[in-house]
């Protein structure tokens, strides 16, 4: 995950209201989903950025998750996500999230 | 000994065609295209990512990076590079197991019908030639080697002490085969960040590679008309503190390539700029204002080694080790070159959505439907053709494959195919990615050498070029950008209508 | 269902996946308030 972005998110979280925050991802692959989810829950796995060793523990969801979709107005979801639901590797992305959550307890 | 395939430019002078000769509205064709890949392992550490990450990684990371740099022979034999220069069909990559660097092409040559691969010595000779402000200096020893190896004229040289002083004074080192600099680029101003040595090296690299491509196009594409206008479409920002992105590198590239007959300007639109350039070039030719316009761009030094950590982790060589230049020849209908259908150009508008399927609908479905065509009437879509061996180890996915899946999904939505036929559609109308990750260079245009061949001597009828630009990276908007152009076999409408099509393009 | 109503949403988009503006529209339609939004491009 981009180092500058790690810093920006860290500053935002430290500025307060952390308990109200939730992350929604639009990552295209299982690999990129895992990287971002790990970074924002357990800390930067590459140990290169400001979040190295900083477990923010933010709740992280992906826009393709059925539980997220259920919260969104159906016509908006159809327009903005539409065919991407079956074009992107949804099963792989779901599995990456499951593994990350199992590892972090979030 | 390396021989410079591009000896110092002789000049092209204005021929006798007056402004009225053969002017007036015309159909537009793409007559040819040439790519240049300059293999510059010595400059990988000057890419933006290595430049930021190597200092923190220390000597060990630097040594590891150096140990994974490729030789020129391996860069030439790299299958995707052979596709870039037109010597190998994109589809042939499907028959070669990935990662492709493990399967070098035996007997591969650095020159092909669509371009050439040049070595670092040739690049440095052109870098020196590109330097109009006396800011590039090589060590006396290396300058002599450079002149000897490339047959270039005198190369500007300086003593080791002078080079060291330049480097201490915010200069930028130039490396060849080891850790000792063989030269340096000096800053262009004491305080001006837009003229720092780092920025100037980027701009000079773009100028040199753009000129190499243009020069090759001029030498190889037979065209009776002189070039009248140059449209630059690279991603560098040329200027000084008062106009940081002032531009018109196109004109400087033309000068270096020996063109005297053309003026020009730059088009800026991130990675989508080459297709915006093609649209404007086509409009200038269609209107009759110019007979021959060349769209030109040099390479992006900042993107060298961008994904080097992923490549190191995967046990790959550092694959982002080439700078790419391109020149595209746009002219009046010659009766056989592929037609550029300006009436089928589509541009992503401010009010359009930016999700991939929304973008694809605007760029493919809508312009094709306006012509009465279906998605399956396009033989090949040339999308962003990033080489997946470069992107996947860094977690960036397979960009062209994802683009083809979106187009296939739109074909399924339109009822042209069943959803189960999407993979077959993507394979039949797509291709594997093979472009170096040089931003604007990867955006649809790497297919042009193959499209021109396939639409003239081959069996292709229609090719659509589809490019995107990440405008949001500049922090001025959250929007993306996109543009598409349709190329058609010259005789297609004649054949389909059963008679000659003499009118100007719609 | 993930409750986004009243939550502060960080929309992390990617150009070749779902870009941030699309995530934002979805989140707002679910009653969320977007406090951070960015689209990455890795090519």
XYZ file of C-alpha atoms in Angstrom:
655
model
C 0.000 0.000 0.000
C 1.213 3.438 -0.959
C 3.375 4.952 1.793
C 1.905 8.459 1.533
C -1.583 7.020 1.775
C -0.659 5.024 4.880
C 0.463 8.269 6.485
C -2.703 10.131 5.505
C -4.959 7.412 6.930
C -2.898 7.187 10.113
C -3.258 10.946 10.682
C -7.000 10.762 10.034
C -7.495 7.895 12.475
C -5.387 9.579 15.154
C -7.406 12.790 14.818
C -10.324 11.090 16.573
C -13.649 9.356 15.943
C -11.863 6.126 15.134
C -14.793 4.095 16.462
C -17.118 5.530 13.812
C -14.777 4.762 10.919
C -15.196 1.995 8.377
C -13.106 1.224 5.306
C -14.758 0.282 1.995
C -12.409 -1.180 -0.620
C -12.668 -1.248 -4.411
C -9.524 -3.309 -4.985
C -9.615 -5.511 -8.117
C -7.749 -8.649 -7.001
C -7.366 -10.975 -4.030
C -3.732 -9.909 -3.669
C -4.384 -6.177 -3.548
C -7.347 -6.721 -1.204
C -5.185 -8.740 1.188
C -2.410 -6.120 1.181
C -4.694 -3.183 1.997
C -6.792 -5.125 4.514
C -3.705 -6.350 6.353
C -2.144 -2.894 6.384
C -5.229 -1.235 7.896
C -5.866 -3.930 10.499
C -2.551 -5.434 11.595
C -0.024 -2.999 10.135
C 2.037 -2.749 6.949
C 3.195 -6.305 6.103
C 6.028 -4.943 3.942
C 7.394 -2.942 6.909
C 8.131 -0.076 4.550
C 5.469 2.471 5.477
C 4.342 4.483 8.503
C 1.865 1.738 9.456
C 4.639 -0.849 9.938
C 3.955 -2.341 13.367
C 0.892 -0.072 13.832
C -2.284 -2.182 14.111
C -5.054 0.337 13.384
C -7.677 -2.388 13.661
C -10.103 -0.570 11.351
C -13.132 -2.545 10.162
C -12.424 -3.290 6.487
C -15.049 -4.303 3.949
C -15.105 -4.728 0.190
C -17.827 -3.209 -1.969
C -18.454 -6.648 -3.544
C -19.414 -8.270 -0.223
C -23.079 -9.251 -0.105
C -23.378 -7.704 3.384
C -22.184 -4.363 1.993
C -24.331 -4.586 -1.119
C -27.397 -5.097 1.075
C -26.848 -1.681 2.681
C -26.665 0.195 -0.630
C -29.554 1.494 -2.717
C -30.134 -1.164 -5.367
C -30.263 1.200 -8.348
C -27.034 2.934 -7.273
C -25.281 -0.410 -6.862
C -26.438 -1.574 -10.268
C -25.220 1.613 -11.916
C -21.860 1.951 -10.151
C -20.882 -1.705 -9.700
C -23.085 -3.532 -12.213
C -21.167 -6.157 -14.186
C -18.000 -5.682 -12.106
C -19.628 -8.012 -9.601
C -18.988 -10.935 -11.917
C -16.020 -9.500 -13.844
C -13.729 -9.097 -10.820
C -12.541 -12.144 -8.857
C -15.233 -11.956 -6.188
C -14.584 -15.438 -4.687
C -10.852 -14.697 -4.418
C -11.488 -11.297 -2.856
C -13.934 -12.840 -0.332
C -11.381 -15.500 0.600
C -8.658 -12.870 1.088
C -10.933 -10.937 3.459
C -11.879 -14.093 5.356
C -8.222 -14.982 5.907
C -7.318 -11.465 6.975
C -10.185 -11.334 9.476
C -9.335 -14.770 10.837
C -5.775 -13.583 11.408
C -6.636 -10.289 13.080
C -9.758 -11.099 15.036
C -11.415 -7.953 13.623
C 31.326 -2.671 -30.670
C 27.838 -1.249 -30.789
C 26.895 0.591 -33.911
C 24.480 3.433 -33.613
C 21.579 2.524 -35.891
C 20.687 6.187 -36.016
C 23.618 8.258 -37.188
C 23.480 12.026 -36.569
C 20.471 13.476 -38.256
C 20.611 14.779 -41.749
C 17.945 17.358 -42.195
C 14.672 17.076 -44.038
C 14.002 20.230 -45.982
C 10.774 21.684 -47.262
C 9.829 20.262 -50.617
C 7.997 22.195 -53.320
C 4.380 21.499 -52.327
C 2.756 24.863 -51.830
C -0.046 25.349 -49.337
C -2.714 24.773 -51.974
C -1.372 21.547 -53.453
C -3.640 18.570 -52.756
C -5.409 20.217 -49.836
C -9.047 20.196 -48.875
C -11.054 17.709 -46.808
C -9.712 14.165 -46.828
C -10.137 10.755 -45.316
C -7.395 10.048 -42.776
C -5.061 7.065 -42.581
C -2.378 5.812 -40.236
C 0.541 5.155 -42.557
C 2.942 3.672 -40.084
C 4.277 3.626 -36.549
C 7.640 2.993 -34.947
C 8.543 2.188 -31.363
C 11.919 2.546 -29.716
C 12.840 0.647 -26.586
C 16.022 2.027 -25.021
C 17.446 -0.536 -22.607
C 18.823 1.540 -19.712
C 19.616 -0.663 -16.699
C 21.994 2.031 -15.430
C 19.055 4.412 -14.969
C 16.676 2.047 -13.134
C 17.834 3.447 -9.795
C 16.841 6.925 -11.060
C 13.200 5.860 -11.374
C 10.869 7.463 -8.843
C 10.246 4.355 -6.735
C 13.848 3.110 -6.473
C 14.977 6.682 -5.852
C 12.680 6.857 -2.819
C 13.135 3.323 -1.512
C 16.800 2.522 -2.112
C 18.157 4.971 0.494
C 16.047 3.298 3.212
C 16.949 -0.185 2.004
C 20.686 0.405 2.292
C 23.555 -1.258 0.466
C 21.943 -4.712 0.566
C 18.842 -3.624 -1.362
C 20.963 -1.675 -3.834
C 23.160 -4.731 -4.427
C 20.143 -6.987 -4.843
C 18.619 -4.609 -7.379
C 21.861 -4.441 -9.332
C 22.180 -8.229 -9.382
C 18.745 -8.497 -11.030
C 19.357 -6.110 -13.917
C 19.179 -7.654 -17.388
C 21.783 -7.702 -20.135
C 20.984 -6.062 -23.478
C 20.892 -9.509 -25.137
C 18.216 -10.664 -22.694
C 16.224 -7.459 -23.163
C 16.293 -8.039 -26.933
C 15.298 -11.708 -26.605
C 12.474 -10.902 -24.159
C 9.310 -12.052 -25.972
C 7.141 -8.998 -25.090
C 9.836 -6.677 -26.475
C 9.853 -8.625 -29.738
C 6.087 -8.019 -29.926
C 6.617 -4.282 -29.301
C 8.918 -3.986 -32.326
C 6.553 -5.978 -34.512
C 8.702 -9.089 -34.929
C 6.326 -11.370 -33.020
C 2.512 -11.351 -33.056
C 0.834 -10.577 -29.703
C -1.120 -13.829 -29.973
C 2.166 -15.771 -30.108
C 2.673 -14.935 -26.426
C -0.168 -17.332 -25.603
C 2.075 -20.166 -26.779
C 4.970 -19.117 -24.549
C 4.841 -20.133 -20.881
C 4.936 -17.339 -18.332
C 6.879 -15.698 -16.907
C 8.147 -14.846 -20.358
C 11.650 -13.848 -19.271
C 12.355 -17.542 -18.724
C 11.807 -18.187 -22.434
C 14.016 -15.818 -24.418
C 13.547 -15.951 -28.190
C 16.516 -17.658 -29.821
C 18.142 -15.545 -32.512
C 16.054 -12.473 -31.629
C 17.141 -9.295 -33.379
C 16.991 -5.733 -32.044
C 15.291 -4.362 -35.167
C 11.812 -5.256 -36.331
C 9.168 -3.967 -38.715
C 7.561 -1.920 -35.942
C 10.641 -0.496 -34.296
C 13.951 -1.206 -32.612
C 15.598 -1.892 -29.292
C 18.727 0.173 -28.624
C 21.370 -0.325 -25.968
C 22.488 2.010 -23.206
C 25.510 3.281 -25.134
C 23.286 4.391 -28.011
C 20.887 5.996 -25.552
C 23.689 7.924 -23.828
C 25.017 9.129 -27.173
C 21.541 10.479 -27.966
C 21.203 11.938 -24.459
C 24.354 13.944 -25.125
C 23.006 14.963 -28.521
C 19.665 15.960 -26.943
C 21.358 18.303 -24.470
C 20.953 21.788 -25.909
C 22.074 23.561 -22.718
C 25.470 21.931 -22.041
C 24.325 20.247 -18.865
C 25.284 16.629 -19.647
C 28.910 15.591 -19.117
C 30.562 12.193 -19.326
C 33.937 11.204 -17.880
C 36.746 11.530 -20.411
C 37.218 7.763 -20.483
C 33.527 7.023 -21.014
C 33.057 9.812 -23.547
C 35.822 8.274 -25.658
C 34.228 4.829 -25.384
C 30.860 6.306 -26.316
C 32.186 8.084 -29.385
C 34.067 4.964 -30.400
C 31.168 2.559 -29.866
C 28.384 4.566 -31.455
C 30.210 6.525 -34.128
C 28.674 9.659 -32.655
C 30.419 12.984 -32.978
C 32.411 14.434 -30.097
C 30.797 13.630 -26.743
C 31.041 16.349 -24.069
C 33.553 15.235 -21.470
C 34.756 16.422 -18.087
C 37.411 15.372 -15.606
C 36.525 13.054 -12.737
C 36.881 16.023 -10.354
C 34.469 18.139 -12.387
C 31.934 15.308 -12.459
C 32.299 14.891 -8.701
C 31.787 18.628 -8.203
C 28.636 18.581 -10.366
C 27.273 15.685 -8.310
C 27.960 17.540 -5.061
C 26.145 20.536 -6.479
C 22.731 18.785 -6.907
C 23.785 16.979 -10.074
C 22.258 13.715 -11.197
C 24.607 10.733 -11.751
C 24.585 8.600 -14.891
C 25.571 4.957 -14.421
C 26.633 2.331 -16.911
C 27.914 -1.005 -15.668
C 28.959 -0.505 -12.075
C 28.587 1.777 -9.085
C 30.894 4.477 -10.411
C 29.101 7.251 -12.304
C 30.196 7.596 -15.932
C 28.703 11.052 -16.175
C 26.403 13.620 -14.668
C 23.564 15.974 -15.490
C 23.942 19.410 -13.929
C 21.053 21.447 -12.557
C 19.789 24.106 -14.947
C 19.317 26.765 -12.268
C 20.454 27.300 -8.700
C 17.012 27.464 -7.099
C 14.499 26.339 -9.697
C 12.956 22.941 -8.901
C 11.523 22.704 -12.406
C 15.102 22.831 -13.717
C 16.654 20.473 -11.175
C 19.004 17.856 -12.582
C 16.457 15.156 -11.752
C 13.724 16.820 -13.784
C 16.094 17.670 -16.628
C 17.277 14.059 -16.905
C 13.644 12.951 -17.157
C 12.940 15.508 -19.857
C 16.133 14.790 -21.803
C 15.370 11.050 -21.687
C 11.899 11.718 -23.101
C 13.345 13.980 -25.777
C 16.022 11.466 -26.813
C 13.701 8.447 -27.009
C 10.992 10.428 -28.812
C 13.553 11.598 -31.362
C 14.905 8.065 -31.845
C 11.388 6.853 -32.690
C 10.644 9.812 -34.964
C 13.932 9.465 -36.765
C 13.284 5.796 -37.430
C 9.788 6.523 -38.734
C 11.138 9.170 -41.124
C 13.816 6.804 -42.385
C 11.542 3.837 -42.916
C 8.031 4.985 -43.791
C 7.870 5.972 -47.421
C 5.911 9.197 -47.640
C 6.117 11.842 -50.322
C 4.963 14.603 -47.960
C 7.162 16.371 -45.431
C 5.985 16.326 -41.832
C 4.012 19.517 -41.275
C 2.965 19.241 -37.662
C 4.159 17.304 -34.604
C 1.890 16.496 -31.686
C 3.787 15.506 -28.528
C 1.946 13.229 -26.117
C 4.474 12.204 -23.456
C 4.004 12.603 -19.727
C 6.948 14.847 -18.838
C 6.587 18.479 -17.777
C 8.990 20.779 -19.583
C 9.320 24.305 -18.305
C 10.794 26.492 -15.597
C 9.566 27.936 -12.306
C 7.185 30.335 -14.016
C 5.591 27.737 -16.308
C 6.401 24.323 -14.929
C 4.559 22.396 -17.613
C 5.208 24.879 -20.426
C 5.638 22.112 -22.939
C 6.151 21.766 -26.668
C 8.681 19.023 -26.327
C 7.287 17.948 -29.708
C 9.192 20.734 -31.408
C 12.428 19.941 -29.568
C 12.035 16.269 -30.535
C 11.519 17.303 -34.154
C 14.679 19.407 -34.082
C 16.722 16.554 -32.640
C 15.360 14.114 -35.223
C 16.345 16.459 -38.049
C 12.866 17.672 -39.029
C 12.829 21.263 -40.280
C 9.465 21.377 -42.021
C 7.157 21.007 -39.022
C 5.960 23.021 -36.086
C 4.067 21.428 -33.276
C 2.666 21.393 -29.763
C 2.034 18.967 -26.926
C -1.192 17.273 -25.884
C -1.515 16.499 -22.175
C -3.961 13.884 -20.909
C -1.957 11.426 -18.780
C -1.888 7.963 -20.389
C -4.742 8.851 -22.747
C -2.704 11.566 -24.494
C -1.557 9.487 -27.501
C -5.148 8.836 -28.578
C -6.142 12.451 -27.962
C -3.117 13.255 -30.134
C -4.343 10.871 -32.848
C -7.801 12.469 -32.760
C -6.314 15.954 -33.191
C -3.843 14.792 -35.840
C -6.711 13.175 -37.708
C -8.777 16.360 -37.501
C -5.880 18.479 -38.823
C -5.443 16.142 -41.790
C -9.190 15.677 -42.416
C -9.715 19.424 -42.522
C -7.067 19.753 -45.186
C -4.927 22.078 -43.079
C -1.970 19.669 -43.026
C -1.136 16.703 -45.200
C 1.079 14.875 -42.743
C 1.060 15.012 -38.939
C 3.175 12.844 -36.643
C 2.129 12.024 -33.076
C 5.292 11.534 -31.047
C 6.267 10.705 -27.458
C 9.345 9.780 -25.502
C 9.671 7.480 -22.532
C 9.000 7.965 -18.848
C 12.171 7.727 -16.766
C 10.204 8.121 -13.519
C 8.489 4.780 -14.143
C 11.692 2.737 -14.372
C 11.819 0.132 -11.617
C 8.372 1.163 -10.312
C 7.542 -2.413 -9.294
C 11.093 -3.579 -8.542
C 10.222 -4.828 -5.065
C 7.586 -7.160 -6.477
C 10.069 -8.403 -9.072
C 12.767 -9.012 -6.458
C 10.300 -10.877 -4.234
C 9.164 -13.054 -7.156
C 12.739 -13.901 -8.146
C 12.315 -12.028 -11.463
C 14.791 -9.730 -13.130
C 13.862 -6.052 -12.780
C 11.600 -5.915 -15.824
C 11.024 -2.162 -15.912
C 14.371 -1.374 -17.506
C 13.412 0.180 -20.840
C 12.397 3.679 -21.890
C 9.952 3.617 -24.785
C 9.462 6.162 -27.549
C 6.856 6.198 -30.301
C 6.084 8.032 -33.545
C 2.774 7.601 -35.415
C 2.410 8.806 -38.999
C -1.010 10.295 -39.813
C -1.789 11.399 -43.363
C -4.323 11.714 -46.171
C -5.925 8.612 -47.624
C -3.414 6.796 -49.811
C -5.822 4.082 -50.907
C -4.368 1.270 -48.821
C -3.340 2.319 -45.276
C -5.943 1.763 -42.525
C -8.574 4.471 -42.196
C -8.811 6.356 -38.910
C -12.583 6.824 -38.468
C -12.896 10.226 -36.800
C -16.680 9.895 -36.796
C -16.307 6.893 -34.487
C -14.014 8.581 -31.954
C -15.444 8.659 -28.445
C -14.218 10.766 -25.547
C -15.145 10.229 -21.908
C -17.057 13.349 -20.876
C -17.186 15.228 -17.576
C -20.659 13.914 -16.834
C -19.828 10.248 -17.502
C -19.245 7.739 -14.700
C -15.681 6.543 -14.156
C -16.145 2.912 -13.092
C -14.576 0.516 -15.628
C -17.894 -0.686 -17.085
C -19.246 2.875 -17.333
C -16.061 3.977 -19.093
C -16.154 0.974 -21.447
C -19.783 1.655 -22.357
C -18.959 5.235 -23.362
C -15.847 4.190 -25.301
C -17.015 1.004 -27.021
C -20.763 0.325 -27.018
C -21.965 3.857 -27.743
C -19.746 4.852 -30.706
C -20.127 1.417 -32.287
C -23.888 1.428 -31.895
C -23.993 4.875 -33.551
C -22.400 3.252 -36.615
C -24.750 0.285 -36.493
C -21.969 -2.018 -35.290
C -21.983 -4.598 -32.514
C -19.116 -5.251 -30.095
C -18.363 -8.489 -31.939
C -17.890 -6.564 -35.218
C -14.529 -5.387 -33.859
C -11.836 -7.963 -34.658
C -9.435 -6.748 -31.979
C -9.680 -4.310 -29.120
C -6.383 -2.678 -28.233
C -6.768 -1.670 -24.586
C -4.095 -0.759 -22.072
C -1.617 -3.452 -22.959
C 0.492 -3.567 -19.789
C 2.644 -6.689 -19.569
C 1.103 -8.830 -16.781
C 4.507 -10.299 -15.888
C 5.431 -6.779 -14.782
C 2.208 -5.921 -12.923
C 1.154 -9.183 -11.288
C 4.173 -9.695 -8.981
C 3.410 -6.236 -7.545
C -0.239 -7.114 -6.870
C -1.567 -4.882 -9.666
C -3.356 -7.663 -11.514
C -3.602 -8.330 -15.239
C -4.780 -5.011 -16.649
C -5.608 -6.011 -20.244
C -7.357 -9.215 -19.147
C -9.556 -7.196 -16.770
C -10.375 -4.730 -19.570
C -11.355 -7.535 -21.953
C -13.588 -9.084 -19.307
C -15.435 -5.783 -18.944
C -15.971 -5.508 -22.717
C -17.122 -9.136 -22.784
C -19.526 -8.410 -19.928
C -21.003 -5.532 -21.941
C -21.405 -7.872 -24.928
C -23.258 -10.267 -22.636
C -25.419 -7.444 -21.258
C -26.268 -6.402 -24.814
C -27.362 -9.957 -25.560
C -24.672 -10.475 -28.211
C -23.232 -13.459 -26.350
C -24.207 -15.650 -23.416
C -22.474 -14.997 -20.115
C -20.782 -18.390 -20.443
C -19.207 -17.183 -23.696
C -17.418 -14.259 -22.050
C -13.997 -15.950 -21.745
C -14.133 -17.030 -25.408
C -15.132 -13.482 -26.451
C -12.271 -11.991 -24.431
C -9.790 -14.364 -26.055
C -11.092 -13.901 -29.599
C -11.251 -10.098 -29.488
C -8.370 -9.458 -27.088
C -4.710 -10.258 -26.693
C -2.142 -10.738 -23.929
C -0.477 -7.584 -22.601
C 3.126 -6.982 -23.618
C 3.887 -3.302 -23.194
C 6.471 -1.922 -20.802
C 4.660 -0.067 -17.999
C 5.493 3.328 -19.461
C 2.057 4.869 -18.925
C 1.044 6.604 -22.144
C 3.083 4.113 -24.192
C 1.019 1.144 -22.965
C -2.317 2.776 -23.792
C -3.608 0.916 -26.869
C -0.880 2.153 -29.229
C 1.512 -0.836 -28.841
C -0.920 -2.697 -31.090
C -0.558 -0.157 -33.912
C 2.283 -1.924 -35.778
C 0.210 -5.108 -35.746
C -3.035 -3.264 -36.543
C -1.509 -1.522 -39.561
C -0.130 -4.836 -40.859
C -3.314 -6.757 -40.086
C -5.599 -4.148 -41.664
C -3.565 -3.999 -44.866
C -1.873 -7.327 -45.615
C -3.625 -9.384 -42.943
C -7.212 -10.438 -42.410
C -8.356 -7.756 -39.934
C -11.293 -5.512 -40.800
C -11.737 -3.333 -37.751
C -9.623 -2.527 -34.695
C -10.685 -0.288 -31.855
C -8.100 1.532 -29.752
C -9.246 2.175 -26.171
C -7.156 4.241 -23.733
C -7.628 5.535 -20.212
C -5.931 8.258 -18.214
C -5.712 8.552 -14.423
C -6.415 12.263 -14.097
C -7.070 11.913 -10.372
C -3.348 11.353 -9.740
C -2.752 15.084 -10.246
C -5.143 15.995 -7.381
C -7.129 18.409 -9.544
C -10.149 16.130 -9.942
C -11.433 12.716 -8.891
C -12.219 11.959 -12.535
C -10.525 9.546 -14.846
C -10.325 9.983 -18.595
C -10.814 7.786 -21.617
C -10.839 7.939 -25.389
C -11.356 5.446 -28.193
C -10.603 5.483 -31.927
C -11.727 3.103 -34.656
C -9.368 1.882 -37.374
C -10.784 0.256 -40.472
C -9.433 -1.609 -43.458
C -9.116 0.946 -46.261
C -11.184 -1.013 -48.767
C -13.790 -2.181 -46.245
C -16.510 0.331 -47.028
C -15.839 -0.011 -50.729
C -16.270 -3.754 -50.430
C -19.312 -3.579 -48.167
C -21.098 -1.035 -50.327
C -20.166 -2.745 -53.571
C -18.741 0.457 -55.033
C -16.084 3.099 -54.556
C -16.378 5.380 -51.561
C -15.005 8.662 -52.786
C -16.422 11.104 -50.257
C -14.653 12.795 -47.404
C -14.784 11.031 -44.098
C -17.933 11.593 -42.072
C -25.830 -6.289 6.519
C -22.987 -3.895 7.192
C -24.411 -0.744 8.755
C -22.934 2.310 7.019
C -25.529 4.778 8.294
C -23.843 7.388 10.467
C -20.414 5.855 9.875
C -17.361 7.726 8.646
C -16.349 5.969 5.448
C -12.851 5.696 4.046
C -13.342 4.897 0.339
C -10.201 3.264 -1.054
C -10.726 2.755 -4.765
C -8.569 1.424 -7.517
C -8.756 2.436 -11.130
C -8.900 -1.113 -12.500
C -11.276 -2.240 -9.781
C -13.871 0.179 -8.460
C -12.723 3.813 -8.376
C -13.421 6.057 -5.393
C -16.256 8.124 -6.937
C -18.305 4.929 -7.430
C -17.573 3.787 -3.856
C -18.561 7.218 -2.577
C -21.940 7.168 -4.303
C -22.631 3.718 -2.897
C -21.601 4.717 0.630
C -23.659 7.911 0.590
C -26.715 6.004 -0.650
C -26.327 3.779 2.417
C -26.268 6.798 4.738
C -22.513 6.906 5.261
C -20.388 10.053 5.415
C -17.257 9.870 3.288
C -14.294 11.388 5.138
C -11.470 10.042 3.004
C -11.505 9.064 -0.619
C -8.741 8.078 -2.983
C -8.228 6.117 -6.170
C -4.989 4.236 -6.733
C -3.427 3.556 -10.109
C -0.571 1.066 -10.179
C 0.409 1.353 -13.795
